[in-house]
XYZ file of C-alpha atoms in Angstrom:
638
model
C -136.318 57.386 -22.691
C -134.848 54.605 -24.811
C -131.805 56.769 -25.505
C -131.266 57.395 -21.779
C -131.485 53.654 -21.111
C -128.827 53.026 -23.746
C -126.593 55.676 -22.229
C -127.059 54.239 -18.726
C -126.377 50.745 -20.038
C -123.206 51.951 -21.724
C -122.102 53.705 -18.524
C -122.787 50.575 -16.508
C -120.794 48.451 -18.959
C -117.910 50.926 -18.781
C -117.996 50.805 -14.977
C -118.036 47.011 -14.962
C -115.145 46.889 -17.435
C -113.163 49.339 -15.303
C -113.730 47.337 -12.139
C -112.907 44.089 -13.924
C -109.725 45.588 -15.381
C -108.658 46.785 -11.934
C -109.400 43.370 -10.455
C -107.295 41.513 -13.013
C -104.468 44.061 -13.017
C -103.933 44.290 -9.267
C -101.536 41.998 -7.475
C -103.364 39.373 -5.393
C -102.783 39.572 -1.656
C -100.855 36.753 -0.043
C -102.143 35.220 3.153
C -99.813 36.113 6.065
C -99.018 32.456 6.731
C -98.174 31.905 3.061
C -95.906 34.932 2.901
C -93.948 34.169 6.053
C -93.790 30.376 6.249
C -90.834 29.886 3.846
C -88.438 32.063 5.879
C -87.366 29.540 8.557
C -86.028 27.212 5.831
C -83.358 29.777 4.928
C -80.460 31.273 6.866
C -77.431 33.263 5.699
C -74.332 34.664 7.381
C -73.375 38.100 6.041
C -69.613 38.615 5.627
C -67.842 41.675 4.130
C -65.852 41.338 0.929
C -64.084 44.693 1.203
C -63.738 47.606 3.573
C -66.500 49.999 4.535
C -64.332 53.000 3.659
C -65.722 55.024 0.744
C -62.961 56.962 -0.970
C -65.302 58.529 -3.520
C -68.877 58.174 -4.721
C -68.818 59.808 -8.129
C -66.632 59.737 -11.229
C -64.889 62.383 -13.300
C -66.694 62.504 -16.653
C -66.567 64.229 -20.017
C -67.839 67.852 -19.946
C -70.917 66.883 -21.949
C -72.028 64.688 -19.029
C -71.047 66.938 -16.144
C -74.593 67.865 -15.076
C -75.610 64.189 -15.039
C -72.366 62.808 -13.592
C -74.212 60.936 -10.835
C -76.202 59.089 -13.528
C -73.001 58.341 -15.458
C -71.440 57.089 -12.207
C -74.178 54.550 -11.519
C -72.406 51.338 -12.607
C -69.097 49.571 -12.110
C -69.539 47.235 -9.123
C -69.223 43.568 -10.078
C -68.431 40.180 -8.529
C -67.594 36.637 -9.636
C -67.152 33.315 -7.823
C -64.822 30.662 -9.274
C -62.011 28.226 -8.497
C -59.026 30.462 -9.189
C -56.421 28.706 -7.018
C -57.208 25.173 -8.311
C -58.193 23.709 -4.953
C -61.262 22.031 -6.441
C -63.847 24.450 -5.036
C -65.337 27.688 -6.357
C -64.291 29.547 -3.214
C -62.467 32.472 -4.811
C -63.877 35.909 -5.540
C -63.123 38.476 -8.216
C -64.425 41.822 -6.968
C -64.620 45.068 -8.934
C -64.856 48.046 -6.552
C -65.703 51.397 -8.203
C -64.621 53.312 -5.086
C -60.995 52.889 -6.191
C -61.475 51.147 -9.582
C -59.723 48.059 -8.251
C -60.059 44.478 -9.461
C -59.165 42.052 -6.677
C -58.943 38.279 -6.398
C -59.415 36.981 -2.856
C -60.633 33.900 -0.992
C -64.336 33.971 -0.215
C -64.807 34.919 3.453
C -64.762 31.913 5.765
C -62.860 29.657 3.338
C -59.390 30.205 4.807
C -56.534 32.630 4.154
C -55.102 30.612 1.293
C -53.387 33.586 -0.344
C -53.156 37.338 0.074
C -55.555 39.428 -2.044
C -54.315 39.761 -5.620
C -54.718 43.000 -7.558
C -55.158 42.652 -11.306
C -53.335 45.650 -12.776
C -52.884 46.137 -16.571
C -49.120 46.581 -16.313
C -47.506 47.307 -19.662
C -50.769 48.091 -21.453
C -52.240 51.460 -22.393
C -54.273 52.470 -19.371
C -55.134 55.748 -17.668
C -57.717 57.509 -15.506
C -60.200 57.757 -18.405
C -60.701 53.978 -18.192
C -62.522 52.090 -15.459
C -63.265 48.388 -14.866
C -66.911 47.332 -15.033
C -66.768 43.561 -14.608
C -64.626 40.459 -14.130
C -65.243 37.123 -15.882
C -63.089 34.165 -14.763
C -62.389 31.522 -17.406
C -59.672 29.406 -18.985
C -59.125 31.615 -22.010
C -55.948 29.943 -23.290
C -57.150 26.399 -22.527
C -54.152 25.349 -20.433
C -56.075 24.166 -17.380
C -55.407 27.329 -15.343
C -58.165 29.804 -14.563
C -57.635 33.276 -15.979
C -59.731 36.438 -15.763
C -61.200 38.827 -18.315
C -61.810 42.381 -17.111
C -64.073 44.633 -19.169
C -64.166 48.418 -18.980
C -65.594 51.736 -19.905
C -63.010 53.625 -21.976
C -61.263 50.652 -23.567
C -61.719 47.101 -24.832
C -61.377 44.203 -22.361
C -58.103 42.907 -20.939
C -57.209 39.246 -20.414
C -55.179 38.326 -17.328
C -53.671 34.936 -18.198
C -52.340 32.771 -15.375
C -48.700 31.861 -15.978
C -47.350 30.700 -12.628
C -47.970 29.725 -9.025
C -48.591 30.841 -6.338
C -51.506 33.310 -6.495
C -49.853 36.729 -6.810
C -50.239 39.693 -9.125
C -47.058 38.597 -10.919
C -48.672 35.238 -11.696
C -51.003 36.882 -14.231
C -49.909 38.227 -17.617
C -52.073 41.101 -18.946
C -52.966 40.874 -22.636
C -55.236 42.852 -24.942
C -58.363 40.997 -26.021
C -58.324 42.897 -29.321
C -55.219 44.417 -30.883
C -54.785 47.294 -30.919
C -57.146 48.143 -28.092
C -60.282 50.085 -28.964
C -62.424 52.583 -27.066
C -65.477 50.591 -25.977
C -67.831 51.089 -23.055
C -68.708 47.532 -22.050
C -71.409 46.564 -19.548
C -71.686 42.806 -20.070
C -69.718 39.799 -21.285
C -70.918 36.227 -21.782
C -69.072 33.026 -22.705
C -70.163 30.113 -24.906
C -69.014 28.006 -27.825
C -71.152 30.012 -30.200
C -69.947 28.499 -33.490
C -69.802 24.900 -32.265
C -66.096 24.308 -32.945
C -65.321 23.060 -29.430
C -63.790 26.278 -28.087
C -65.242 28.961 -25.856
C -65.987 32.263 -27.563
C -66.766 35.685 -26.104
C -69.691 38.023 -26.730
C -69.231 41.641 -25.646
C -72.184 43.914 -24.850
C -71.411 47.621 -25.252
C -73.328 50.660 -24.035
C -72.214 54.181 -25.015
C -71.187 54.676 -28.675
C -67.864 53.184 -29.736
C -65.070 55.699 -29.395
C -66.887 57.772 -26.754
C -64.419 58.756 -24.009
C -67.138 58.969 -21.364
C -64.753 59.244 -18.391
C -62.331 61.712 -19.979
C -62.758 65.246 -18.512
C -61.039 66.682 -21.604
C -63.103 64.861 -24.229
C -65.274 66.825 -26.646
C -66.735 64.427 -29.200
C -69.947 63.948 -31.168
C -70.034 60.377 -29.783
C -70.736 61.726 -26.286
C -74.483 61.199 -26.539
C -77.317 59.725 -24.549
C -79.956 57.391 -25.916
C -82.025 58.718 -28.824
C -85.236 57.261 -27.342
C -86.527 56.057 -23.980
C -88.211 53.088 -25.634
C -86.416 52.478 -28.949
C -82.809 53.598 -28.543
C -80.390 52.235 -31.162
C -77.492 54.726 -31.131
C -75.351 52.776 -28.655
C -72.036 50.965 -29.000
C -71.946 47.836 -31.129
C -72.047 44.382 -29.570
C -69.469 41.909 -30.830
C -68.851 38.174 -31.102
C -65.167 37.245 -30.674
C -64.206 33.746 -31.827
C -61.405 31.697 -30.289
C -58.460 31.477 -32.712
C -55.696 29.760 -30.769
C -53.672 29.855 -27.590
C -50.604 28.740 -25.691
C -49.774 28.257 -22.034
C -46.519 28.344 -20.101
C -44.618 31.362 -18.829
C -45.571 33.468 -21.868
C -49.269 32.604 -22.205
C -51.386 33.876 -25.042
C -55.002 33.672 -26.168
C -56.128 34.859 -29.593
C -59.685 35.952 -30.370
C -60.971 37.674 -33.503
C -64.188 39.547 -34.138
C -66.639 37.669 -36.337
C -67.634 40.475 -38.679
C -71.301 40.366 -39.580
C -72.233 37.791 -36.947
C -74.685 40.268 -35.457
C -76.835 42.497 -37.652
C -77.319 46.160 -36.769
C -80.750 45.342 -35.366
C -79.203 42.713 -33.109
C -76.151 44.672 -32.040
C -76.894 48.372 -31.496
C -79.058 48.453 -28.370
C -77.859 49.956 -25.088
C -76.874 46.588 -23.670
C -76.732 46.090 -19.905
C -76.854 42.291 -19.692
C -76.230 39.172 -21.748
C -77.296 35.569 -21.311
C -76.169 32.434 -23.153
C -78.257 29.237 -23.025
C -79.149 26.382 -25.345
C -82.910 26.878 -25.440
C -83.818 24.303 -28.097
C -81.361 21.495 -27.225
C -79.518 21.643 -30.547
C -76.072 21.923 -28.933
C -75.596 25.613 -29.729
C -75.933 28.424 -27.199
C -78.630 30.963 -28.029
C -78.234 34.536 -26.834
C -80.491 36.881 -24.864
C -79.515 40.562 -25.081
C -81.064 42.761 -22.369
C -81.130 46.348 -23.617
C -81.729 49.570 -21.756
C -84.138 51.989 -23.485
C -85.593 49.547 -25.964
C -86.387 46.023 -27.071
C -84.449 43.094 -25.705
C -83.224 40.671 -28.365
C -83.503 36.882 -28.367
C -81.083 35.422 -30.905
C -81.404 31.846 -32.078
C -78.003 30.358 -32.820
C -77.775 28.926 -36.358
C -73.969 28.892 -36.562
C -71.521 26.473 -38.113
C -67.823 26.173 -37.128
C -66.053 29.377 -38.035
C -69.276 30.993 -39.218
C -71.368 32.356 -36.332
C -74.875 33.353 -37.386
C -77.984 34.273 -35.432
C -81.683 34.581 -36.207
C -83.692 37.340 -34.544
C -86.700 35.840 -32.745
C -90.013 37.423 -31.760
C -92.694 36.140 -29.423
C -96.391 35.851 -30.170
C -98.591 38.747 -29.136
C -101.880 37.301 -27.926
C -105.186 39.178 -27.729
C -104.549 40.086 -24.073
C -100.797 40.742 -24.417
C -99.662 44.381 -24.215
C -97.127 45.195 -26.907
C -94.408 45.808 -24.324
C -94.871 42.307 -22.932
C -94.337 40.490 -26.219
C -90.845 39.029 -26.529
C -88.631 41.123 -28.785
C -91.042 44.084 -28.867
C -90.748 45.497 -25.363
C -89.970 49.154 -24.672
C -88.631 48.577 -21.167
C -85.188 48.930 -19.565
C -83.537 45.494 -19.612
C -80.990 45.269 -16.777
C -80.355 41.558 -16.118
C -81.258 38.036 -17.220
C -81.124 34.561 -15.694
C -82.229 31.111 -16.833
C -84.193 28.530 -14.886
C -87.050 26.069 -15.428
C -90.093 27.482 -13.656
C -92.719 25.304 -15.330
C -90.740 22.054 -15.019
C -90.842 21.056 -18.691
C -87.024 20.696 -19.060
C -86.923 23.767 -21.318
C -85.048 26.825 -19.982
C -87.201 29.810 -19.020
C -85.857 33.371 -18.739
C -86.359 35.907 -15.950
C -85.416 39.490 -16.825
C -84.867 42.566 -14.625
C -86.413 45.886 -15.616
C -87.324 49.144 -13.875
C -90.488 48.472 -11.892
C -90.721 51.402 -9.495
C -94.264 52.013 -8.238
C -95.537 55.596 -8.696
C -92.568 56.122 -11.018
C -91.434 54.109 -14.058
C -93.635 51.109 -13.310
C -92.737 48.835 -16.172
C -92.438 45.103 -15.493
C -89.896 42.397 -14.937
C -90.317 39.475 -17.314
C -90.763 35.789 -16.622
C -90.563 34.349 -20.125
C -92.069 30.865 -19.725
C -91.786 28.247 -22.468
C -95.099 27.436 -24.134
C -93.946 24.245 -25.850
C -90.904 21.982 -26.181
C -89.679 23.418 -29.483
C -89.561 27.020 -28.333
C -87.592 28.444 -31.277
C -89.274 27.926 -34.632
C -87.557 28.186 -37.998
C -89.910 31.023 -38.977
C -88.491 33.287 -36.256
C -91.208 32.705 -33.674
C -90.169 32.233 -30.036
C -92.815 30.393 -28.036
C -92.346 32.228 -24.748
C -95.038 34.129 -22.853
C -94.559 36.528 -19.958
C -96.029 35.205 -16.703
C -94.295 37.617 -14.337
C -97.514 39.102 -12.935
C -99.309 35.871 -11.958
C -96.002 34.488 -10.638
C -95.444 37.531 -8.409
C -92.172 38.452 -10.143
C -93.260 41.512 -12.109
C -92.446 44.226 -9.564
C -89.276 44.704 -7.560
C -88.017 48.296 -7.867
C -85.129 49.533 -10.009
C -83.752 46.127 -11.015
C -80.230 45.124 -12.014
C -78.608 41.699 -11.911
C -80.826 38.664 -11.307
C -79.942 35.069 -10.439
C -81.929 31.843 -9.908
C -80.887 28.939 -7.705
C -81.990 26.340 -5.163
C -80.967 27.786 -1.794
C -83.320 25.504 0.142
C -81.942 22.266 -1.282
C -85.410 20.847 -1.907
C -85.596 21.282 -5.676
C -87.454 24.591 -5.578
C -86.149 27.654 -7.390
C -85.530 30.935 -5.566
C -84.724 34.188 -7.349
C -82.283 36.875 -6.204
C -82.547 40.363 -7.649
C -80.256 43.374 -7.233
C -81.954 46.786 -7.112
C -81.335 50.497 -6.581
C -80.021 53.341 -8.764
C -78.663 56.594 -7.278
C -78.170 57.068 -3.537
C -78.521 60.597 -2.213
C -80.674 62.959 -0.156
C -82.636 64.877 -2.824
C -85.357 62.921 -4.606
C -85.020 63.441 -8.363
C -87.862 61.182 -9.460
C -90.030 64.187 -10.538
C -87.277 65.282 -12.912
C -86.829 61.735 -14.160
C -90.552 61.469 -14.854
C -90.334 64.615 -16.961
C -87.280 63.225 -18.734
C -89.171 60.037 -19.578
C -91.715 62.155 -21.462
C -89.131 64.323 -23.229
C -89.133 64.513 -27.013
C -86.591 62.075 -28.415
C -85.050 64.866 -30.459
C -83.869 66.421 -27.173
C -83.202 63.242 -25.221
C -80.034 62.365 -27.121
C -78.371 65.616 -25.931
C -77.114 65.324 -22.324
C -77.197 69.121 -22.024
C -81.002 69.010 -22.330
C -81.321 66.683 -19.356
C -82.231 67.763 -15.821
C -79.401 67.624 -13.314
C -78.439 64.328 -11.675
C -75.451 65.317 -9.608
C -73.877 64.597 -6.232
C -76.478 64.214 -3.491
C -79.338 63.406 -5.863
C -81.386 60.274 -5.217
C -83.320 58.002 -7.561
C -84.465 54.745 -5.953
C -81.423 54.904 -3.702
C -82.940 52.822 -0.898
C -84.408 49.955 -2.908
C -83.816 46.595 -1.186
C -82.483 43.495 -2.872
C -85.103 40.802 -3.420
C -85.207 37.122 -2.477
C -88.250 35.571 -4.123
C -89.517 32.268 -2.710
C -92.364 30.273 -4.215
C -95.324 29.587 -1.915
C -97.729 26.645 -1.933
C -99.942 28.470 -4.460
C -97.106 28.696 -6.974
C -96.640 32.446 -6.475
C -93.332 34.038 -5.487
C -93.038 36.165 -2.342
C -90.106 38.418 -1.444
C -88.784 37.479 2.019
C -85.372 39.200 1.845
C -86.167 41.536 4.763
C -87.238 38.608 6.962
C -83.880 36.931 6.292
C -81.795 40.068 6.793
C -80.437 39.969 3.234
C -82.427 42.863 1.738
C -79.271 45.017 1.612
C -81.007 48.393 0.925
C -79.184 50.640 -1.524
C -77.725 50.390 -5.030
C -76.594 46.826 -5.832
C -75.235 45.753 -9.204
C -73.854 42.207 -9.506
C -74.691 38.854 -7.900
C -72.796 35.558 -8.124
C -73.754 32.050 -6.949
C -71.595 29.096 -5.849
C -71.460 26.319 -3.273
C -68.087 27.543 -2.045
C -67.423 24.836 0.567
C -69.172 21.979 -1.281
C -71.616 21.286 1.537
C -74.624 21.263 -0.782
C -75.791 24.692 0.364
C -75.790 27.384 -2.322
C -74.029 30.622 -1.281
C -73.936 34.003 -3.005
C -72.027 37.273 -3.234
C -73.264 40.781 -4.027
C -71.397 43.776 -5.439
C -72.718 47.101 -4.153
C -72.245 50.414 -5.955
C -70.197 52.975 -3.992
C -70.441 50.985 -0.764
C -69.268 47.814 0.935
C -69.940 44.505 -0.810
C -70.809 41.203 0.870
C -70.642 37.427 0.732
C -73.631 35.503 2.094
C -72.808 32.037 3.397
C -75.752 29.645 3.395
C -76.159 28.411 6.980
C -79.507 26.633 6.797
C -79.644 23.804 9.317
C -81.591 21.401 7.122
C -79.276 19.168 5.112
C -80.727 17.311 2.158
C -79.284 14.870 -0.392
C -77.745 16.706 -3.347
C -75.667 16.134 -6.449
C -72.903 18.601 -7.340
C -71.201 18.400 -10.733
C -67.933 19.872 -11.919
C -67.943 19.069 -15.640
C -64.491 19.375 -17.196
C -62.934 18.546 -20.552
C -59.261 17.939 -21.394
C -57.307 21.147 -21.919
C -55.974 20.164 -25.314
C -56.410 21.286 -28.894
C -58.238 19.143 -31.443
C -55.920 16.250 -32.268
C -53.341 17.463 -29.758
C -51.396 15.292 -27.323
C -53.057 13.952 -24.193
C -52.759 16.129 -21.123
C -53.611 15.859 -17.463
C -54.853 19.454 -17.398
C -58.611 20.036 -17.550
C -60.810 23.062 -18.104
C -64.486 23.827 -17.346
C -66.711 22.372 -20.058
C -68.553 25.575 -20.934
C -71.854 24.687 -22.595
C -72.076 21.144 -21.226
C -75.519 20.055 -20.057
C -76.720 17.602 -17.429
C -80.108 15.946 -17.076
C -80.560 14.423 -13.611
C -83.276 11.886 -12.753
C -83.742 11.050 -9.093
C -86.856 9.408 -7.689
C -89.191 11.827 -5.937
C -87.107 14.813 -7.057
C -88.077 14.107 -10.658
C -86.029 15.420 -13.560
C -83.771 18.454 -13.429
C -81.595 20.022 -16.102
C -78.627 22.389 -15.919
C -76.158 24.043 -18.290
C -72.607 25.260 -17.670
C -72.986 28.920 -18.660
C -71.639 30.931 -15.704
C -71.371 34.405 -17.257
C -75.013 35.465 -17.571
C -76.545 38.733 -16.416
C -75.169 42.116 -15.401
C -72.119 42.433 -13.168
C -72.288 38.943 -11.638
C -70.600 35.701 -12.746
C -71.461 32.432 -11.010
C -69.260 29.356 -10.704
C -69.132 26.939 -13.695
C -70.701 24.161 -11.611
C -74.122 22.535 -11.336
C -76.005 21.748 -8.103
C -79.147 19.587 -7.965
C -81.507 18.483 -5.190
C -82.071 14.714 -5.055
C -85.179 14.511 -2.894
C -85.514 12.884 0.511
C -83.856 9.561 -0.323
C -80.050 9.517 -0.537
C -79.990 7.151 -3.515
C -77.841 7.284 -6.668
C -79.047 9.484 -9.504
C -79.182 8.739 -13.210
C -77.369 11.499 -15.070
C -77.188 12.159 -18.816
C -74.320 14.483 -19.740
C -73.915 16.105 -23.174
C -70.976 18.173 -24.434
C -68.771 19.153 -27.368
C -65.145 18.062 -27.438
C -62.195 20.170 -28.627
C -62.967 19.173 -32.236
C -66.578 20.335 -31.965
C -68.041 16.808 -31.959
C -71.152 16.387 -29.814
C -71.256 13.547 -27.299
C -73.737 12.227 -24.766
C -73.378 9.545 -22.121
C -75.178 8.209 -19.052
C -73.762 8.011 -15.539
C -74.980 6.793 -12.180
C -73.713 9.021 -9.381
C -74.123 8.884 -5.618
C -75.118 11.997 -3.637
C -72.377 14.578 -3.080
C -69.918 16.423 -5.280
C -68.372 14.757 -8.342
C -65.734 15.939 -10.795
C -66.348 14.387 -14.218
C -63.906 14.512 -17.122
C -65.685 14.529 -20.498
C -63.490 12.777 -23.025
C -62.976 13.204 -26.745
C -64.062 9.596 -27.296
C -67.559 10.152 -25.913
C -66.815 8.672 -22.495
C -67.060 10.405 -19.142
C -65.196 9.361 -16.032
C -64.970 10.646 -12.499
C -61.605 12.090 -11.453
C -60.045 13.417 -8.254
C -58.712 16.947 -8.100
């Protein structure tokens, strides 16, 4: 009898534990009023960026990948917003369209026909059909005050298009190799920052397939033509690289010199299947740290411990608490990192990180991450990163097959909203059963593309996933209201870019869709609120060089804004974060209900690498501020 009682007690305990586990694991239901009330605050006008004509929807690939050519053809759409024509507003678009492998500069829709679309073609450089553009990153790479563009590819190393003349035409850009001679890389992400603290913007390149692999060459037969060697711990990818600024010149024969910093990234830091990169100064030491979002294995958070000319990084790991699954401890996850953005969700003036993963219900239900800072000094000398994942309680854990992700204040009231691109392969035959089998395949077979099930033309994997627009409700939980706003954009989306293109204080965005038409979404909300917009520039001159009237975006500069009821807000000029989307190098802050001046503390490095900080008082509206080499900052007119 006593034995039966013990058994029954044990069964009852097991039942209670099961029910309790289900209760804590399930997503809480939102009240209908809570879920729908934010929608009227937002309104967007949808405008096409390119034509609806689809010339093709799949790529030619190496024979080793032929049976999975739809999978191999799943990336390549990208978009950026920047001020390319020097009119003082980030109202220009760089669009990468995989349907014809074009890279086009054009005015954002609704901002006037200021110039005819400009095609960036690598004239005079080695280029053929085995190479395809994957992204476009605007920037002033030769520090002459003109905006250039970097285009990265599969099949070759990136190309710089340096602006040499006016007006905006194809002939106004001079193509130049980023590395000489060019190398066979397969790049999926690029980020910009002054990584070594010498006062110049450097480049970090995130590569995917192994170096040398001619993935898009139908004649290629190479041992490098592999797939990942693990679904959760793949390290056989191409090597990521840090390229340091070496020197430059402007004029009619512009040039920018960058050199790889050998050994800056260890093998453990550099060999993941990288899909996204993010640069941000997480510990306020004036150096940009680096988040590497890897497919098929752990993401990497790298604390920057560099000195001028000597870039070095420390690999950081989060704390695994008693209730933390291993895959939700920073630096130990086994998920599929696809995008990263930075924001401050807990309002402690320390950047938090939101990361896209695959979160398909009844399929690969992993989890997005919302890495929230647990204390002010988030990066400890012992290699501990004090970030915990709060994606589930915040309502951000599940979204579908995620890609790029961006955070911004589209409502103008100081609240953060989160945009997320989703979707993988669009077709008519559901291949999720085969993908589920693949996910359980022995790693010894996984690396061989010939052992994979077929993912060819017409096959579908999460092809109808909608984009997400997460809005925080009064309970602090995010709700997706994209469908209510008509911006859910079902189908494969890759890149997203943010900018206030007409400087009206309303944040706009653009999306790059894979194998279909891409769009610009103009913010048309009727509620206008006081705001502060900052264009932070520094003189376009070398250390100790002559004074110049030209200015360039102050990449890495930070602003801390204090404004009455709006409280304190921080922002950093790091536009090239994520996968496939590059936002404008500008900062936009809500000021609260009262249109009163704001106290602003700006910090930056000058061209000699010296750190400065100064205080300003600025009225609501847009301001262009020149950050001097003498530690002063003054407003200028452009």
